[in-house]
């Protein structure tokens, strides 16, 4: 759950509340003597955000690309 503030195509800036949830599946590799983590994933998220005069909701694609340190 997040607080949002929007102005695009609106006369004045508006505030509201939104939320999202999703799932991602992927695969990861430990490289360079098991010290470097490289991970890729794809999935979908449902977004629902609304102000008094505007909003959006629906399912959107999700892509994760993660580089990190493995320990």
Coordinates of C-alpha atoms in Angstrom, one line a residue, residues 22-26 41-45 60-64:
X22 CA 2.6 -9.8 -8.3
X23 CA 4.7 -12.9 -8.9
X24 CA 8.0 -13.4 -10.7
X25 CA 9.8 -16.5 -11.7
X26 CA 13.4 -16.7 -12.9
X41 CA 13.1 -13.1 -13.9
X42 CA 9.8 -12.3 -15.5
X43 CA 6.2 -12.3 -14.3
X44 CA 3.2 -10.1 -13.8
X45 CA 1.9 -7.5 -11.4
X60 CA 1.2 -5.4 -16.2
X61 CA 4.4 -7.3 -17.1
X62 CA 7.3 -7.4 -14.7
X63 CA 11.0 -8.0 -15.5
X64 CA 13.7 -8.4 -12.8

